[in-house]
Amino acid sequence: MFIDGAWEEGTGKEWLRVVSPSTGKDIGWLPLGSRSDARRAIASAKANARKFSSMSVWQRAALCQAIAAEIERRAGEIAELLCLEQGKPITEAQGEVAGAAVAFRNAGEQIKWLESASFPVEDPAKRAISILQPKGVFGVITPWNFPVALPSIYYLGPGIATGNAMVWTPAPTTSLSATLLVECMSAAGVPEGTLHLVTGEGPVVGDVLVTSPDTQGIAFTGSSQTGKVIAARSTGKAQLLELGGNGPTIVLDDADLDRAAACIVKGALANAGQICTATERVLVAASVHDALVERIVAAVEKVRPQTSTDPASRLGALNNEENAQKVDTHLAEAASLGAKILTGGRRAQGMPTKLYYEPTVIVDVPPDCALHCDETFGPVIPILRFGSDEELYALAAKSPMGLSAALFTRDVSRAFRHAERIRCGIVNVNEASNYWETHIPAGGAAGSASGTGRTGGRHTLLEMSDLKTITFHVEP
Ligand code: NAD
């Protein structure tokens, strides 16, 4: 853990043995922190938060660039650990680390050009302006699917750029990677006591961040279930909640089916399907159903699970057994209700661990099963057919989540009509559901189970800043 500018083991006394999902070998031990460790970190963050106020925006921007350079310098080492700890193929891990560096660079660039306003007023003796200030101390809680890039893009880069002190609790199964990231941030010169890493169980140390009177904001990415608990327990604080997704990929009858199939396979298998914007379900016009399915199955059968550390691997391991069991359960329920597995459908045999899953295509999926309505988070492509537009909208609305969707059509009018109708935060037309660049706003549709607030470039900078209005009385 990194508390008050020093590395330590915390006071929790318990340790987690970290076993690689990629190789099955032990890769380290993680101290599981106590509630008092989290409280000490928050107290230090509170005491040191004002250090940022003596730094100009230009200095914070330069710090972001220095962090990016340090990540780039250690990129190979971070990617290797990430591949071992998370389970993703080494090439994906390398891409993720590069993405983390870009995140700090973008935050450092964008903060320099973030303007606030002055307001025309009615009273001739008054002036009014607004300024952007840090909110104070942010509790940052993150998941295991992108342990390096996601915290950097969503919170750590924007948090440093906007001058917030932060206490970070990453998911226990990927906290070793987090330590390397914090080493980079510390080496680049983050002011002592403004950034803390408290490892441990979310309901223990994470809950202290959520409920402490000394955190002003909660920046959480994770499941919709945990998000609900955190939203309730952090009432009154600034909340930036990025939760689960199960967005539909919709294929209309005029779509380029080769492109649709290629994007669907890419969107479903990247990171073994463990992406909030993964292609979690395909809704296809009945008239092109069979032609699309044939293309998808052919493409999926070319991808085999391969040990994540192998540079040729395109489909690595799932991160943890709990998640793998969810995939098993969702598939078994759908199959018991009449869905047909065309390829895959089980753990891959002969791999170093049982966390490798065969890429799976399943058709005739009943609309009410978990595979369609819930988030599966595995390399699975469930396919359902629709007839009319109304049937499509009813299917799309079956899931309470509303994060991302994809839509394939050659007709721009149909694209706009459907994109505007589907309730979600981002719709990719003729592209995979998981396409995103880090400066584009993304987040859950209002009222959905996918969260509140927006990540992406200046949007996160604004979410992590307090807009303060200052008015002046000016003698005429
Ligand atoms: P999770 O909800 O189980 O855990 C997320 C984090 O919350 C972990 O660090 C965990 O330790 C912590 N936590 C758990 N219970 C807590 C509590 N009571 N109080 C405080 N902290 C607590 O999620 P996960 O399984 O680690 O991650 C996968 C989920 O994250 C998926 O649902 C995925 O869609 C979502 N996700 C969303 C986005 C997005 O941008 N919307 C991005 C990536 C992942």
Coordinates of C-alpha atoms and ligand atoms in Angstrom, one line a residue:
M1 CA 0.0 0.0 0.0
F2 CA 1.1 3.6 -0.5
I3 CA -0.1 5.8 2.4
D4 CA 1.2 9.2 3.2
G5 CA 4.1 9.0 0.8
A6 CA 5.5 5.7 1.9
W7 CA 5.1 2.0 0.9
E8 CA 3.8 -0.2 3.7
E9 CA 2.0 -3.5 4.4
G10 CA -0.9 -1.9 6.3
T11 CA -2.3 -3.1 9.6
G12 CA -4.8 -5.7 8.2
K13 CA -2.6 -8.8 9.0
E14 CA -4.3 -10.7 6.2
W15 CA -2.7 -11.4 2.9
L16 CA -4.1 -12.5 -0.5
R17 CA -2.1 -15.0 -2.5
V18 CA -2.3 -13.7 -6.1
V19 CA -2.4 -16.6 -8.6
S20 CA -2.1 -15.8 -12.3
P21 CA -5.3 -16.7 -14.2
S22 CA -3.0 -17.0 -17.3
T23 CA -0.5 -19.5 -16.0
G24 CA -1.9 -20.8 -12.7
K25 CA 1.4 -19.8 -10.9
D26 CA 1.7 -17.7 -7.8
I27 CA 2.8 -14.2 -8.7
G28 CA 2.8 -12.3 -5.4
W29 CA 1.1 -11.5 -2.1
L30 CA -1.2 -8.6 -1.5
P31 CA -1.8 -7.0 1.9
L32 CA -5.5 -6.8 2.6
G33 CA -5.9 -3.5 4.4
S34 CA -8.0 -2.6 7.4
R35 CA -10.6 0.1 7.8
S36 CA -8.0 2.0 9.8
D37 CA -5.5 1.9 6.9
A38 CA -8.2 3.6 4.7
R39 CA -8.9 6.2 7.4
R40 CA -5.2 7.0 7.7
A41 CA -5.0 7.5 4.0
I42 CA -8.0 9.7 3.9
A43 CA -6.7 11.8 6.8
S44 CA -3.4 12.3 5.0
A45 CA -5.2 13.2 1.7
K46 CA -7.3 15.7 3.6
A47 CA -4.2 17.3 5.2
N48 CA -2.3 17.4 1.9
A49 CA -5.1 18.3 -0.6
R50 CA -4.2 22.0 -0.6
K51 CA -0.7 21.2 -2.0
F52 CA -2.4 21.3 -5.4
S53 CA -3.6 24.8 -4.8
S54 CA 0.0 26.0 -4.9
M55 CA 0.5 24.4 -8.3
S56 CA -0.7 26.2 -11.4
V57 CA -2.7 24.4 -14.0
W58 CA 0.4 24.4 -16.2
Q59 CA 2.4 22.7 -13.5
R60 CA -0.3 20.0 -13.0
A61 CA -0.4 19.5 -16.8
A62 CA 3.4 19.0 -16.8
L63 CA 3.0 16.5 -14.0
C64 CA 0.6 14.5 -16.1
Q65 CA 3.1 14.5 -18.9
A66 CA 5.8 13.3 -16.6
I67 CA 3.6 10.4 -15.3
A68 CA 2.9 9.4 -18.9
A69 CA 6.6 9.4 -19.7
E70 CA 7.3 7.2 -16.6
I71 CA 4.6 4.7 -17.6
E72 CA 6.1 4.6 -21.1
R73 CA 9.6 4.0 -19.7
R74 CA 8.3 1.0 -17.6
A75 CA 5.7 -0.2 -20.2
G76 CA 7.2 -3.6 -20.8
E77 CA 7.3 -4.5 -17.2
I78 CA 3.8 -3.2 -16.4
A79 CA 2.4 -5.1 -19.4
E80 CA 4.0 -8.4 -18.4
L81 CA 2.5 -8.2 -14.9
L82 CA -0.9 -7.1 -16.2
C83 CA -1.0 -10.1 -18.5
L84 CA -0.1 -12.4 -15.7
E85 CA -2.4 -10.9 -13.1
Q86 CA -5.5 -10.0 -15.2
G87 CA -5.4 -12.9 -17.7
K88 CA -5.5 -10.8 -21.0
P89 CA -3.2 -11.6 -23.9
I90 CA 0.1 -9.9 -23.7
T91 CA -0.6 -7.8 -26.9
E92 CA -3.8 -6.5 -25.3
A93 CA -1.8 -5.8 -22.1
Q94 CA 0.7 -3.8 -24.1
G95 CA -2.1 -1.8 -25.7
E96 CA -3.7 -1.1 -22.3
V97 CA -0.5 0.2 -20.8
A98 CA 0.0 2.5 -23.9
G99 CA -3.6 3.7 -23.3
A100 CA -2.8 4.6 -19.7
A101 CA 0.1 6.8 -20.8
V102 CA -2.2 8.5 -23.4
A103 CA -4.8 9.1 -20.6
F104 CA -2.3 11.1 -18.6
R105 CA -1.2 13.0 -21.7
N106 CA -4.8 13.8 -22.7
A107 CA -5.7 15.0 -19.2
G108 CA -2.5 17.2 -19.2
E109 CA -3.4 18.7 -22.5
Q110 CA -7.1 19.2 -22.0
I111 CA -6.9 20.8 -18.6
K112 CA -4.9 23.7 -20.1
W113 CA -7.7 24.7 -22.3
L114 CA -10.7 24.2 -20.0
E115 CA -12.4 27.6 -19.7
S116 CA -15.0 28.8 -17.3
A117 CA -17.3 31.8 -17.8
S118 CA -18.1 35.3 -16.9
F119 CA -21.8 36.1 -16.8
P120 CA -23.7 39.2 -18.0
V121 CA -25.9 40.4 -15.1
E122 CA -28.9 42.7 -14.6
D123 CA -27.5 44.9 -11.9
P124 CA -25.0 47.6 -13.4
A125 CA -22.9 47.5 -10.1
K126 CA -22.3 43.7 -10.2
R127 CA -19.9 41.4 -12.0
A128 CA -20.1 37.5 -11.9
I129 CA -17.6 34.9 -12.9
S130 CA -17.3 31.2 -12.4
I131 CA -14.1 29.3 -11.6
L132 CA -13.3 25.6 -11.6
Q133 CA -11.8 24.2 -8.4
P134 CA -10.8 20.7 -7.2
K135 CA -13.6 19.0 -5.2
G136 CA -11.2 18.0 -2.5
V137 CA -10.6 14.3 -1.7
F138 CA -11.9 11.6 -4.1
G139 CA -12.3 8.0 -3.1
V140 CA -11.5 6.0 -6.2
I141 CA -12.7 2.4 -6.5
T142 CA -12.0 0.4 -9.7
P143 CA -12.6 -3.1 -11.2
W144 CA -10.3 -5.8 -12.5
N145 CA -11.1 -5.8 -16.2
F146 CA -8.7 -2.9 -17.2
P147 CA -6.7 -2.4 -14.0
V148 CA -4.1 0.0 -15.5
A149 CA -5.8 2.0 -18.3
L150 CA -9.3 2.4 -16.8
P151 CA -8.2 4.1 -13.5
S152 CA -5.8 6.3 -15.5
I153 CA -8.4 7.4 -18.1
Y154 CA -11.4 7.7 -15.8
Y155 CA -10.0 9.1 -12.6
L156 CA -6.2 9.3 -11.9
G157 CA -5.3 11.4 -14.9
P158 CA -8.3 13.8 -14.6
G159 CA -7.9 13.8 -10.8
I160 CA -4.3 15.0 -11.0
A161 CA -5.1 17.5 -13.8
T162 CA -7.9 19.0 -11.8
G163 CA -5.9 19.0 -8.5
N164 CA -7.9 16.5 -6.4
A165 CA -6.3 14.4 -3.7
M166 CA -7.2 10.7 -4.2
V167 CA -7.3 7.5 -2.2
W168 CA -7.5 4.6 -4.6
T169 CA -8.8 1.1 -3.8
P170 CA -8.4 -1.3 -6.8
A171 CA -10.0 -4.7 -7.2
P172 CA -8.0 -7.2 -5.1
T173 CA -7.4 -9.6 -8.0
T174 CA -5.5 -6.9 -10.0
S175 CA -3.9 -4.8 -7.3
L176 CA -0.3 -5.7 -8.1
S177 CA -0.6 -3.9 -11.4
A178 CA -2.0 -0.9 -9.5
T179 CA 1.2 -0.8 -7.4
L180 CA 3.3 -0.3 -10.5
L181 CA 1.1 2.5 -11.7
V182 CA 1.3 4.3 -8.3
E183 CA 5.1 3.8 -8.4
C184 CA 5.1 5.7 -11.8
M185 CA 2.9 8.5 -10.4
S186 CA 5.1 8.9 -7.3
A187 CA 8.3 8.8 -9.2
A188 CA 7.0 11.5 -11.6
G189 CA 6.5 13.8 -8.6
V190 CA 2.9 13.7 -7.4
P191 CA 3.0 15.8 -4.2
E192 CA 3.5 13.7 -1.1
G193 CA 0.2 12.7 0.6
T194 CA -2.1 13.6 -2.3
L195 CA -2.2 10.1 -3.7
H196 CA -2.8 6.9 -1.7
L197 CA -3.2 3.3 -2.6
V198 CA -5.1 1.2 -0.1
T199 CA -5.4 -2.4 -1.1
G200 CA -8.0 -4.8 0.3
E201 CA -11.6 -5.9 0.1
G202 CA -14.0 -3.4 -1.3
P203 CA -16.7 -3.8 1.4
V204 CA -13.9 -3.1 4.0
V205 CA -11.5 -0.5 2.8
G206 CA -13.6 0.7 -0.2
D207 CA -16.6 1.2 2.1
V208 CA -14.5 3.6 4.3
L209 CA -13.8 5.8 1.2
V210 CA -17.5 5.7 0.4
T211 CA -18.8 6.7 3.8
S212 CA -16.1 8.9 5.3
P213 CA -17.1 12.5 6.0
D214 CA -13.7 13.5 4.6
T215 CA -14.1 12.3 1.0
Q216 CA -16.0 14.8 -1.1
G217 CA -16.4 12.7 -4.2
I218 CA -16.7 9.0 -5.1
A219 CA -15.4 7.8 -8.4
F220 CA -16.5 4.2 -8.8
T221 CA -16.4 1.8 -11.7
G222 CA -17.8 -1.7 -11.2
S223 CA -20.9 -3.8 -11.3
S224 CA -24.4 -2.3 -11.2
Q225 CA -25.1 -4.2 -8.0
T226 CA -22.1 -2.7 -6.1
G227 CA -22.8 0.7 -7.7
K228 CA -26.3 0.7 -6.2
V229 CA -24.9 0.0 -2.7
I230 CA -22.2 2.7 -3.1
A231 CA -24.7 5.3 -4.5
A232 CA -26.9 4.8 -1.4
R233 CA -24.0 4.9 1.0
S234 CA -22.3 8.0 -0.5
T235 CA -25.4 10.2 -0.7
G236 CA -24.6 13.9 -0.7
K237 CA -21.1 13.4 -2.2
A238 CA -20.2 14.0 -5.8
Q239 CA -20.8 10.6 -7.5
L240 CA -19.1 9.5 -10.7
L241 CA -20.5 5.9 -11.2
E242 CA -19.6 3.9 -14.2
L243 CA -21.4 0.6 -14.0
G244 CA -22.4 -2.5 -15.9
G245 CA -23.4 -2.7 -19.5
N246 CA -25.3 -5.1 -21.7
G247 CA -25.9 -2.9 -24.8
P248 CA -27.4 -4.5 -27.9
T249 CA -25.7 -4.8 -31.2
I250 CA -28.4 -4.4 -33.8
V251 CA -28.1 -5.6 -37.3
L252 CA -30.7 -4.3 -39.7
D253 CA -31.7 -6.1 -42.9
D254 CA -29.6 -3.8 -45.2
A255 CA -26.4 -4.1 -43.2
D256 CA -23.0 -5.1 -44.6
L257 CA -23.0 -8.5 -43.0
D258 CA -19.3 -9.2 -43.4
R259 CA -18.4 -6.0 -41.6
A260 CA -21.1 -6.6 -38.9
A261 CA -19.9 -10.2 -38.3
A262 CA -16.2 -9.0 -38.0
C263 CA -17.2 -6.2 -35.6
I264 CA -19.4 -8.5 -33.5
V265 CA -16.6 -11.0 -33.0
K266 CA -14.1 -8.3 -32.2
G267 CA -16.5 -6.7 -29.7
A268 CA -17.3 -10.0 -28.0
L269 CA -13.9 -11.5 -27.7
A270 CA -11.6 -8.6 -26.8
N271 CA -10.5 -9.0 -23.2
A272 CA -12.4 -12.3 -23.3
G273 CA -15.6 -10.3 -23.3
Q274 CA -14.9 -8.6 -19.9
I275 CA -15.6 -5.1 -21.1
C276 CA -18.5 -3.0 -19.9
T277 CA -19.2 -2.1 -23.6
A278 CA -18.6 -5.6 -24.9
T279 CA -20.9 -7.1 -27.5
E280 CA -23.1 -8.8 -25.0
R281 CA -26.1 -9.6 -27.3
V282 CA -26.9 -9.4 -31.0
L283 CA -30.4 -8.5 -32.2
V284 CA -30.6 -9.3 -35.9
A285 CA -33.4 -8.7 -38.5
A286 CA -35.0 -12.1 -39.1
S287 CA -34.4 -12.0 -42.9
V288 CA -30.6 -11.8 -42.5
H289 CA -30.3 -14.0 -39.3
D290 CA -29.0 -17.1 -40.9
A291 CA -26.5 -15.3 -43.2
L292 CA -25.1 -13.3 -40.3
V293 CA -24.9 -16.4 -37.9
E294 CA -23.0 -18.3 -40.6
R295 CA -20.4 -15.6 -40.8
I296 CA -20.1 -15.1 -37.1
V297 CA -19.6 -18.9 -36.4
A298 CA -17.0 -19.1 -39.2
A299 CA -15.0 -16.2 -37.7
V300 CA -15.3 -17.4 -34.1
E301 CA -14.1 -20.9 -35.0
K302 CA -10.8 -19.3 -36.2
V303 CA -10.1 -18.0 -32.7
R304 CA -8.9 -20.5 -30.1
P305 CA -8.0 -19.7 -26.5
Q306 CA -4.3 -19.5 -26.2
T307 CA -2.0 -19.0 -23.2
S308 CA -2.1 -15.2 -22.5
T309 CA 1.6 -14.9 -22.3
D310 CA 2.1 -16.2 -25.8
P311 CA 2.5 -13.3 -28.2
A312 CA 0.2 -15.1 -30.7
S313 CA -2.7 -15.3 -28.2
R314 CA -5.8 -13.4 -29.3
L315 CA -8.1 -14.9 -26.6
G316 CA -6.8 -15.1 -23.0
A317 CA -8.1 -16.2 -19.7
L318 CA -11.1 -14.9 -17.7
N319 CA -9.8 -13.0 -14.6
N320 CA -11.5 -15.1 -11.8
E321 CA -13.5 -18.2 -11.1
E322 CA -16.5 -16.2 -9.8
N323 CA -16.8 -14.5 -13.2
A324 CA -16.3 -17.8 -15.1
Q325 CA -19.1 -19.4 -13.1
K326 CA -21.4 -16.6 -14.1
V327 CA -20.7 -17.4 -17.7
D328 CA -21.4 -21.1 -17.0
T329 CA -24.7 -20.3 -15.3
H330 CA -25.9 -17.9 -17.9
L331 CA -25.2 -20.4 -20.7
A332 CA -26.8 -23.3 -18.8
E333 CA -29.9 -21.4 -18.1
A334 CA -30.3 -20.2 -21.7
A335 CA -29.7 -23.7 -23.0
S336 CA -32.2 -25.2 -20.6
L337 CA -34.8 -22.8 -22.0
G338 CA -34.2 -23.9 -25.6
A339 CA -31.3 -21.8 -26.9
K340 CA -28.8 -23.6 -29.1
I341 CA -25.1 -23.5 -28.7
L342 CA -23.5 -23.6 -32.2
T343 CA -19.9 -23.5 -31.1
G344 CA -18.1 -23.3 -27.8
G345 CA -20.1 -23.3 -24.6
R346 CA -17.6 -24.6 -22.1
R347 CA -14.2 -24.1 -20.5
A348 CA -11.3 -24.7 -22.9
Q349 CA -9.5 -28.0 -22.3
G350 CA -5.7 -28.5 -22.0
M351 CA -5.0 -24.9 -20.9
P352 CA -2.7 -23.9 -17.9
T353 CA -5.9 -22.9 -15.9
K354 CA -9.6 -23.6 -16.1
L355 CA -10.3 -19.9 -16.7
Y356 CA -9.9 -20.1 -20.4
Y357 CA -13.3 -20.2 -22.1
E358 CA -14.2 -21.4 -25.6
P359 CA -15.6 -18.6 -27.7
T360 CA -19.3 -19.3 -27.9
V361 CA -22.1 -18.5 -30.3
I362 CA -25.6 -19.3 -29.1
V363 CA -28.9 -18.7 -31.0
D364 CA -32.6 -18.8 -30.3
V365 CA -31.9 -17.1 -27.0
P366 CA -35.1 -16.5 -25.0
P367 CA -35.6 -12.8 -24.4
D368 CA -36.1 -13.1 -20.6
C369 CA -33.0 -15.2 -19.6
A370 CA -30.0 -13.7 -17.8
L371 CA -27.8 -14.2 -20.9
H372 CA -29.9 -11.6 -22.7
C373 CA -31.0 -9.3 -19.8
D374 CA -27.9 -9.3 -17.5
E375 CA -24.2 -8.8 -18.1
T376 CA -22.4 -12.1 -18.8
F377 CA -18.8 -10.8 -19.1
G378 CA -17.4 -13.7 -21.1
P379 CA -16.5 -14.5 -24.8
V380 CA -20.1 -15.3 -25.6
I381 CA -22.3 -14.1 -28.5
P382 CA -26.0 -14.6 -27.8
I383 CA -28.2 -14.0 -30.9
L384 CA -31.9 -13.1 -31.0
R385 CA -34.0 -12.2 -34.1
F386 CA -36.6 -9.5 -34.5
G387 CA -39.3 -8.7 -37.1
S388 CA -40.6 -5.2 -36.7
D389 CA -39.0 -2.0 -35.3
E390 CA -41.3 -2.2 -32.3
E391 CA -40.2 -5.8 -31.6
L392 CA -36.6 -4.5 -31.8
Y393 CA -37.2 -1.7 -29.3
A394 CA -39.0 -4.1 -26.9
L395 CA -36.0 -6.5 -27.0
A396 CA -33.5 -3.7 -26.6
A397 CA -35.3 -2.4 -23.5
K398 CA -35.3 -5.9 -21.8
S399 CA -32.1 -5.0 -20.0
P400 CA -32.1 -2.4 -17.2
M401 CA -28.6 -1.3 -18.3
G402 CA -28.0 1.5 -20.9
L403 CA -24.3 2.0 -21.5
S404 CA -23.4 1.3 -25.2
A405 CA -24.9 -0.1 -28.3
A406 CA -23.9 -0.8 -31.9
L407 CA -26.0 -0.6 -35.0
F408 CA -25.3 -1.9 -38.5
T409 CA -27.1 -0.4 -41.5
R410 CA -26.3 1.3 -44.8
D411 CA -29.1 3.8 -44.4
V412 CA -28.1 7.0 -42.6
S413 CA -31.8 7.9 -41.8
R414 CA -32.5 4.5 -40.2
A415 CA -29.2 4.8 -38.3
F416 CA -30.2 8.1 -36.8
R417 CA -33.8 7.0 -36.1
H418 CA -32.7 3.9 -34.2
A419 CA -29.6 5.5 -32.5
E420 CA -31.8 8.3 -31.1
R421 CA -34.4 5.8 -29.9
I422 CA -32.2 3.3 -28.0
R423 CA -31.6 4.3 -24.4
C424 CA -27.9 4.2 -23.8
G425 CA -24.9 6.5 -23.4
I426 CA -23.1 5.8 -26.7
V427 CA -24.1 4.2 -30.0
N428 CA -21.5 3.1 -32.6
V429 CA -22.9 3.0 -36.1
N430 CA -21.2 0.3 -38.3
E431 CA -18.5 -0.2 -35.6
A432 CA -18.2 -2.6 -32.7
S433 CA -20.0 -1.7 -29.4
N434 CA -16.7 -1.3 -27.6
Y435 CA -15.1 1.3 -29.9
W436 CA -14.2 4.3 -27.8
E437 CA -11.6 7.0 -27.7
T438 CA -10.7 8.5 -24.3
H439 CA -11.8 12.0 -25.1
I440 CA -15.3 11.0 -26.3
P441 CA -18.0 11.3 -23.6
A442 CA -19.3 7.9 -22.4
G443 CA -21.5 6.7 -19.5
G444 CA -24.9 5.3 -18.6
A445 CA -28.2 6.6 -19.8
A446 CA -30.1 8.5 -17.1
G447 CA -32.0 6.2 -14.8
S448 CA -30.4 3.1 -16.2
A449 CA -28.4 0.6 -14.2
S450 CA -25.2 1.7 -16.0
G451 CA -24.4 4.6 -13.7
T452 CA -24.3 8.4 -13.6
G453 CA -21.9 11.0 -14.9
R454 CA -19.7 10.9 -18.0
T455 CA -16.1 9.9 -18.5
G456 CA -14.1 11.1 -21.4
G457 CA -11.7 14.0 -21.8
R458 CA -13.1 17.4 -20.7
H459 CA -16.3 15.7 -19.4
T460 CA -14.4 13.9 -16.6
L461 CA -12.4 17.1 -15.9
L462 CA -15.7 18.9 -15.3
E463 CA -17.1 16.1 -13.3
M464 CA -14.1 16.2 -11.0
S465 CA -14.2 20.0 -10.6
D466 CA -16.4 22.2 -8.5
L467 CA -17.9 25.1 -10.4
K468 CA -17.8 28.1 -8.1
T469 CA -19.5 31.4 -8.8
I470 CA -17.9 34.6 -7.5
T471 CA -19.8 37.8 -7.7
F472 CA -18.4 41.3 -7.1
H473 CA -20.0 44.6 -6.1
V474 CA -18.3 47.3 -8.1
E475 CA -18.8 51.0 -7.1
P476 CA -20.0 52.9 -10.2
Ligands
NAD1 P1 -17.4 -5.1 -8.6 O1 -18.6 -4.3 -8.4 O2 -17.5 -6.5 -8.0 O3 -16.2 -4.5 -7.9 C1 -15.7 -3.2 -8.3 C2 -14.8 -2.6 -7.2 O4 -15.7 -2.3 -6.1 C3 -13.8 -3.5 -6.7 O5 -12.6 -2.8 -6.4 C4 -14.4 -4.1 -5.4 O6 -13.4 -4.4 -4.5 C5 -15.1 -2.8 -4.9 N1 -16.3 -3.1 -4.0 C6 -17.0 -4.2 -3.9 N2 -18.0 -4.1 -3.0 C7 -17.8 -2.8 -2.4 C8 -18.4 -2.1 -1.4 N3 -19.5 -2.6 -0.8 N4 -18.0 -0.8 -1.1 C9 -16.9 -0.3 -1.8 N5 -16.3 -1.0 -2.8 C10 -16.7 -2.2 -3.1 O7 -17.1 -5.2 -10.1 P2 -16.0 -6.0 -10.8 O8 -16.5 -7.4 -10.9 O9 -14.7 -5.8 -10.2 O10 -15.9 -5.3 -12.3 C11 -16.7 -5.7 -13.3 C12 -17.9 -4.7 -13.5 O11 -17.4 -3.4 -13.8 C13 -18.7 -5.0 -14.7 O12 -20.1 -4.9 -14.3 C14 -18.4 -4.0 -15.7 O13 -19.4 -3.7 -16.6 C15 -18.1 -2.8 -14.8 N6 -17.3 -1.8 -15.6 C16 -18.0 -0.7 -16.0 C17 -17.3 0.2 -16.8 C18 -18.0 1.5 -17.3 O14 -17.3 2.4 -17.8 N7 -19.3 1.6 -17.1 C19 -16.0 0.0 -17.2 C20 -15.4 -1.2 -16.7 C21 -16.1 -2.1 -15.9

